[in-house]
Structure formats: structure tokens, C-alpha cells
């Protein structure tokens, strides 16, 4: 088997000296594999198998659980800290929880790599994260369809709520929060990077992801809330 580009999403200890890893690969999507001996003191591959670091891997095994064979680093990992680090953990957690094993995800791989390049820069972070989220939703066939619940175009001056089960929008009551049709129109044209649409895009992708995630809270979201709380209270 030839070396394949990959990123580590999650790693946990397995037995005495090995690790169980969730990995995003270019051609095979997410795989789960055992990295034998990687936790042994002095292991040469231990420092390579790290999150946010471009890797080349080979593995063997026909079942759902593979065994890693070669682990090669392809350069330094993304230098992430603070919010950027938590956003990276969030992306990894989403894929670990939602992406089925062996689902082809080459487009998602590309957007994840672009996300890692953007995360160190606060002004690029939000747009890259939304594009990653919408690409993940597309891979899961759960992306928003910018039509109403009768499959009609959204009215230009309309206000709408989102129905994740239908992947479509329905008219909102006169009062209360709602999506403005003009903003949805810009998102429908792929304008996920506009600062003026940041709030709308964030709320929409969160609503689209919610039924897929279920009731179990995201650990990365809890970390972000704690970081925000500490900043507001001046606790370090």
C-alpha cells in the first residue's frame, strides 16, 4: 500500500503501549486504526502522530479497525493556541463523531487543510470554519437547501426559520429571531466569508449540525465557553 496523506483527529491510549486513533485520510475518508507501540517511551513515531500535523500513512486490515504500518511527518503542524486551538479541536471532534468510517471525503480533506492554515489568523478563522462545516454537511447529505418547505425560491423580503429535517426554510412569525432572506441568498451563492454574514452563517450551520450531534455536548464547545468566561471575568 502506498503512503496516503492524512491527519490525526483523535488519539487515546490502547492497552499498554499502543494507541487507538481516528484519522482523516485523503482517499479513504475517516479510518480507525491501532498504532502499536506508539506510546512506548522512546518511540520514534510518538512525536509524529500528533493532531494538526500533515502525515503520510500506510495501514493494513480488512475490518473496521486497521493497523498502522508507516507513519511519516510531512512538515510542521499548525501553530494553534487559544481560540484557534479550540476551533481545531472542534473540527476534529465533529469529524470523529459524525463522519462515517471509509466515506470518501477528499473535498472535506482539502477544506480541513485550508482550515488549519487559516486558524492562526483571527480575521480568517470564522469564514474558513463555516466553509469546513458546510463541506462536512454536504458530505453527510445534510447541507441547507435554500428553498422554502414547498421547494419554492425564498421571497426576497421574507424572514425564515430553518427546518433541519427537511433541509429547507419556512416563514417565520412576525416577531422573534429569524433568518433574513437577503442574507440567505448571499450564503446560497457561496459567500460564507463575508464578515457581514458571520452571525447568520454561524447560527445556520449550528442548527444544521444539531440533529446530527444529538444531545451529547461537544467538549470543544464547552472549552470555548470556558475561555470566553475566563476572559470576561479576567481569570487566567
GROMACS .gro file of C-alpha atoms in nm:
model
  236
    1UNK     CA    1   0.000   0.000   0.000
    2UNK     CA    2   0.137   0.341  -0.094
    3UNK     CA    3   0.166   0.623   0.156
    4UNK     CA    4  -0.150   0.832   0.183
    5UNK     CA    5  -0.189   1.193   0.308
    6UNK     CA    6  -0.367   1.203   0.644
    7UNK     CA    7  -0.434   1.396   0.966
    8UNK     CA    8  -0.482   1.260   1.317
    9UNK     CA    9  -0.824   1.356   1.456
   10UNK     CA   10  -0.817   1.184   1.795
   11UNK     CA   11  -0.588   0.951   1.985
   12UNK     CA   12  -0.636   0.755   2.306
   13UNK     CA   13  -0.428   0.502   2.492
   14UNK     CA   14  -0.496   0.140   2.397
   15UNK     CA   15  -0.361  -0.147   2.600
   16UNK     CA   16  -0.016  -0.084   2.746
   17UNK     CA   17   0.195   0.085   2.480
   18UNK     CA   18  -0.037   0.139   2.182
   19UNK     CA   19  -0.292   0.400   2.081
   20UNK     CA   20  -0.631   0.387   1.914
   21UNK     CA   21  -0.650   0.663   1.653
   22UNK     CA   22  -0.921   0.824   1.442
   23UNK     CA   23  -0.759   0.953   1.124
   24UNK     CA   24  -0.879   1.157   0.826
   25UNK     CA   25  -0.722   1.030   0.504
   26UNK     CA   26  -0.730   1.178   0.155
   27UNK     CA   27  -0.873   0.880  -0.033
   28UNK     CA   28  -1.035   0.661   0.233
   29UNK     CA   29  -1.204   0.923   0.450
   30UNK     CA   30  -1.202   0.853   0.823
   31UNK     CA   31  -1.037   0.534   0.940
   32UNK     CA   32  -0.986   0.393   1.287
   33UNK     CA   33  -0.653   0.226   1.346
   34UNK     CA   34  -0.423   0.091   1.614
   35UNK     CA   35  -0.078   0.249   1.634
   36UNK     CA   36   0.119  -0.028   1.800
   37UNK     CA   37   0.393   0.073   2.041
   38UNK     CA   38   0.346   0.443   1.977
   39UNK     CA   39   0.307   0.519   2.350
   40UNK     CA   40   0.625   0.333   2.444
   41UNK     CA   41   0.894   0.562   2.593
   42UNK     CA   42   1.146   0.640   2.325
   43UNK     CA   43   0.911   0.554   2.038
   44UNK     CA   44   1.030   0.732   1.723
   45UNK     CA   45   0.676   0.766   1.587
   46UNK     CA   46   0.517   0.906   1.904
   47UNK     CA   47   0.607   1.268   1.826
   48UNK     CA   48   0.488   1.230   1.465
   49UNK     CA   49   0.134   1.113   1.540
   50UNK     CA   50   0.003   1.448   1.660
   51UNK     CA   51  -0.311   1.648   1.574
   52UNK     CA   52  -0.294   1.925   1.310
   53UNK     CA   53   0.026   1.779   1.159
   54UNK     CA   54   0.031   1.666   0.792
   55UNK     CA   55   0.114   1.296   0.776
   56UNK     CA   56   0.172   1.021   0.524
   57UNK     CA   57   0.049   0.680   0.644
   58UNK     CA   58   0.008   0.320   0.541
   59UNK     CA   59  -0.206   0.060   0.717
   60UNK     CA   60  -0.333  -0.292   0.684
   61UNK     CA   61  -0.651  -0.475   0.777
   62UNK     CA   62  -0.982  -0.556   0.608
   63UNK     CA   63  -1.216  -0.485   0.901
   64UNK     CA   64  -1.319  -0.153   1.056
   65UNK     CA   65  -1.013  -0.148   1.283
   66UNK     CA   66  -0.689  -0.111   1.088
   67UNK     CA   67  -0.327  -0.137   1.200
   68UNK     CA   68  -0.092   0.148   1.110
   69UNK     CA   69   0.232   0.046   0.946
   70UNK     CA   70   0.428   0.352   0.833
   71UNK     CA   71   0.387   0.697   0.995
   72UNK     CA   72   0.577   0.982   0.831
   73UNK     CA   73   0.555   1.352   0.908
   74UNK     CA   74   0.516   1.583   0.608
   75UNK     CA   75   0.613   1.907   0.778
   76UNK     CA   76   0.538   2.110   1.089
   77UNK     CA   77   0.189   2.115   1.232
   78UNK     CA   78  -0.032   2.423   1.252
   79UNK     CA   79   0.076   2.656   1.534
   80UNK     CA   80  -0.252   2.685   1.725
   81UNK     CA   81  -0.330   2.842   2.061
   82UNK     CA   82  -0.630   2.989   2.239
   83UNK     CA   83  -0.939   3.020   2.019
   84UNK     CA   84  -0.754   2.886   1.717
   85UNK     CA   85  -0.662   2.567   1.903
   86UNK     CA   86  -1.018   2.517   2.030
   87UNK     CA   87  -1.156   2.568   1.678
   88UNK     CA   88  -0.917   2.299   1.554
   89UNK     CA   89  -1.030   2.064   1.830
   90UNK     CA   90  -1.390   2.145   1.734
   91UNK     CA   91  -1.331   2.046   1.370
   92UNK     CA   92  -1.161   1.723   1.478
   93UNK     CA   93  -1.443   1.643   1.721
   94UNK     CA   94  -1.709   1.699   1.454
   95UNK     CA   95  -1.542   1.457   1.213
   96UNK     CA   96  -1.473   1.197   1.482
   97UNK     CA   97  -1.838   1.197   1.588
   98UNK     CA   98  -2.016   1.246   1.256
   99UNK     CA   99  -1.809   1.119   0.964
  100UNK     CA  100  -1.881   0.751   0.891
  101UNK     CA  101  -1.583   0.523   0.853
  102UNK     CA  102  -1.450   0.487   0.497
  103UNK     CA  103  -1.682   0.751   0.348
  104UNK     CA  104  -1.486   0.918   0.064
  105UNK     CA  105  -1.413   1.275   0.173
  106UNK     CA  106  -1.142   1.421  -0.050
  107UNK     CA  107  -1.317   1.759  -0.071
  108UNK     CA  108  -1.356   1.769   0.306
  109UNK     CA  109  -0.987   1.681   0.340
  110UNK     CA  110  -0.896   1.983   0.126
  111UNK     CA  111  -1.117   2.221   0.326
  112UNK     CA  112  -0.979   2.084   0.653
  113UNK     CA  113  -0.623   2.150   0.534
  114UNK     CA  114  -0.728   2.505   0.436
  115UNK     CA  115  -0.891   2.549   0.777
  116UNK     CA  116  -0.567   2.459   0.956
  117UNK     CA  117  -0.385   2.724   0.752
  118UNK     CA  118  -0.646   2.986   0.847
  119UNK     CA  119  -0.692   2.912   1.218
  120UNK     CA  120  -0.384   3.102   1.342
  121UNK     CA  121  -0.532   3.424   1.192
  122UNK     CA  122  -0.843   3.560   1.372
  123UNK     CA  123  -0.965   3.752   1.066
  124UNK     CA  124  -0.968   3.434   0.852
  125UNK     CA  125  -1.087   3.190   1.117
  126UNK     CA  126  -1.465   3.233   1.101
  127UNK     CA  127  -1.504   3.208   0.724
  128UNK     CA  128  -1.277   2.902   0.699
  129UNK     CA  129  -1.464   2.732   0.981
  130UNK     CA  130  -1.803   2.792   0.817
  131UNK     CA  131  -1.676   2.658   0.484
  132UNK     CA  132  -1.544   2.350   0.661
  133UNK     CA  133  -1.878   2.297   0.840
  134UNK     CA  134  -2.083   2.330   0.521
  135UNK     CA  135  -1.849   2.089   0.338
  136UNK     CA  136  -1.892   1.837   0.620
  137UNK     CA  137  -2.271   1.880   0.598
  138UNK     CA  138  -2.252   1.821   0.222
  139UNK     CA  139  -2.053   1.501   0.278
  140UNK     CA  140  -2.330   1.386   0.516
  141UNK     CA  141  -2.608   1.492   0.273
  142UNK     CA  142  -2.735   1.736   0.537
  143UNK     CA  143  -2.647   2.078   0.391
  144UNK     CA  144  -2.914   2.352   0.383
  145UNK     CA  145  -3.117   2.380   0.063
  146UNK     CA  146  -3.203   2.745   0.008
  147UNK     CA  147  -3.570   2.690  -0.077
  148UNK     CA  148  -3.885   2.707   0.132
  149UNK     CA  149  -4.063   2.398   0.263
  150UNK     CA  150  -4.266   2.383  -0.059
  151UNK     CA  151  -3.947   2.385  -0.272
  152UNK     CA  152  -4.011   2.742  -0.385
  153UNK     CA  153  -3.748   3.019  -0.401
  154UNK     CA  154  -3.724   3.229  -0.085
  155UNK     CA  155  -3.910   3.558  -0.106
  156UNK     CA  156  -3.666   3.847  -0.131
  157UNK     CA  157  -3.804   4.036   0.170
  158UNK     CA  158  -3.902   3.728   0.367
  159UNK     CA  159  -3.799   3.614   0.712
  160UNK     CA  160  -3.747   3.243   0.770
  161UNK     CA  161  -3.677   2.970   1.021
  162UNK     CA  162  -3.478   2.658   0.935
  163UNK     CA  163  -3.607   2.301   0.945
  164UNK     CA  164  -3.304   2.064   0.958
  165UNK     CA  165  -3.512   1.753   0.889
  166UNK     CA  166  -3.631   1.900   0.558
  167UNK     CA  167  -3.307   2.095   0.498
  168UNK     CA  168  -3.531   2.386   0.399
  169UNK     CA  169  -3.679   2.708   0.535
  170UNK     CA  170  -4.030   2.808   0.636
  171UNK     CA  171  -4.183   3.152   0.701
  172UNK     CA  172  -4.113   3.295   1.045
  173UNK     CA  173  -4.371   3.466   1.268
  174UNK     CA  174  -4.363   3.848   1.262
  175UNK     CA  175  -4.183   3.868   1.597
  176UNK     CA  176  -3.878   3.682   1.720
  177UNK     CA  177  -3.543   3.581   1.571
  178UNK     CA  178  -3.535   3.472   1.208
  179UNK     CA  179  -3.309   3.448   0.905
  180UNK     CA  180  -3.337   3.735   0.658
  181UNK     CA  181  -3.391   3.608   0.303
  182UNK     CA  182  -3.133   3.851   0.162
  183UNK     CA  183  -2.862   3.709   0.389
  184UNK     CA  184  -2.963   3.354   0.299
  185UNK     CA  185  -2.939   3.449  -0.067
  186UNK     CA  186  -2.577   3.550  -0.024
  187UNK     CA  187  -2.499   3.224   0.155
  188UNK     CA  188  -2.674   3.032  -0.123
  189UNK     CA  189  -2.424   3.191  -0.363
  190UNK     CA  190  -2.137   3.065  -0.151
  191UNK     CA  191  -2.046   3.386   0.033
  192UNK     CA  192  -1.950   3.219   0.361
  193UNK     CA  193  -1.652   3.451   0.417
  194UNK     CA  194  -1.831   3.787   0.437
  195UNK     CA  195  -1.794   3.946   0.784
  196UNK     CA  196  -2.145   4.086   0.745
  197UNK     CA  197  -2.287   3.733   0.721
  198UNK     CA  198  -2.081   3.582   1.003
  199UNK     CA  199  -2.365   3.567   1.255
  200UNK     CA  200  -2.617   3.425   1.008
  201UNK     CA  201  -2.372   3.163   0.882
  202UNK     CA  202  -2.273   3.054   1.233
  203UNK     CA  203  -2.633   3.013   1.351
  204UNK     CA  204  -2.735   2.828   1.035
  205UNK     CA  205  -2.452   2.574   1.044
  206UNK     CA  206  -2.510   2.518   1.416
  207UNK     CA  207  -2.879   2.447   1.353
  208UNK     CA  208  -2.794   2.213   1.065
  209UNK     CA  209  -2.542   2.019   1.277
  210UNK     CA  210  -2.758   1.998   1.590
  211UNK     CA  211  -2.975   1.696   1.496
  212UNK     CA  212  -2.668   1.505   1.379
  213UNK     CA  213  -2.487   1.564   1.706
  214UNK     CA  214  -2.781   1.478   1.931
  215UNK     CA  215  -2.796   1.567   2.298
  216UNK     CA  216  -2.433   1.495   2.390
  217UNK     CA  217  -2.247   1.823   2.424
  218UNK     CA  218  -1.932   1.893   2.227
  219UNK     CA  219  -1.629   1.904   2.455
  220UNK     CA  220  -1.465   2.167   2.232
  221UNK     CA  221  -1.770   2.394   2.263
  222UNK     CA  222  -1.753   2.365   2.641
  223UNK     CA  223  -1.384   2.465   2.625
  224UNK     CA  224  -1.469   2.769   2.413
  225UNK     CA  225  -1.741   2.878   2.656
  226UNK     CA  226  -1.495   2.842   2.944
  227UNK     CA  227  -1.234   3.050   2.757
  228UNK     CA  228  -1.492   3.324   2.695
  229UNK     CA  229  -1.598   3.317   3.060
  230UNK     CA  230  -1.240   3.349   3.180
  231UNK     CA  231  -1.178   3.645   2.951
  232UNK     CA  232  -1.489   3.824   3.072
  233UNK     CA  233  -1.405   3.772   3.437
  234UNK     CA  234  -1.031   3.835   3.398
  235UNK     CA  235  -0.941   3.486   3.525
  236UNK     CA  236  -0.621   3.338   3.380
   0.00000   0.00000   0.00000
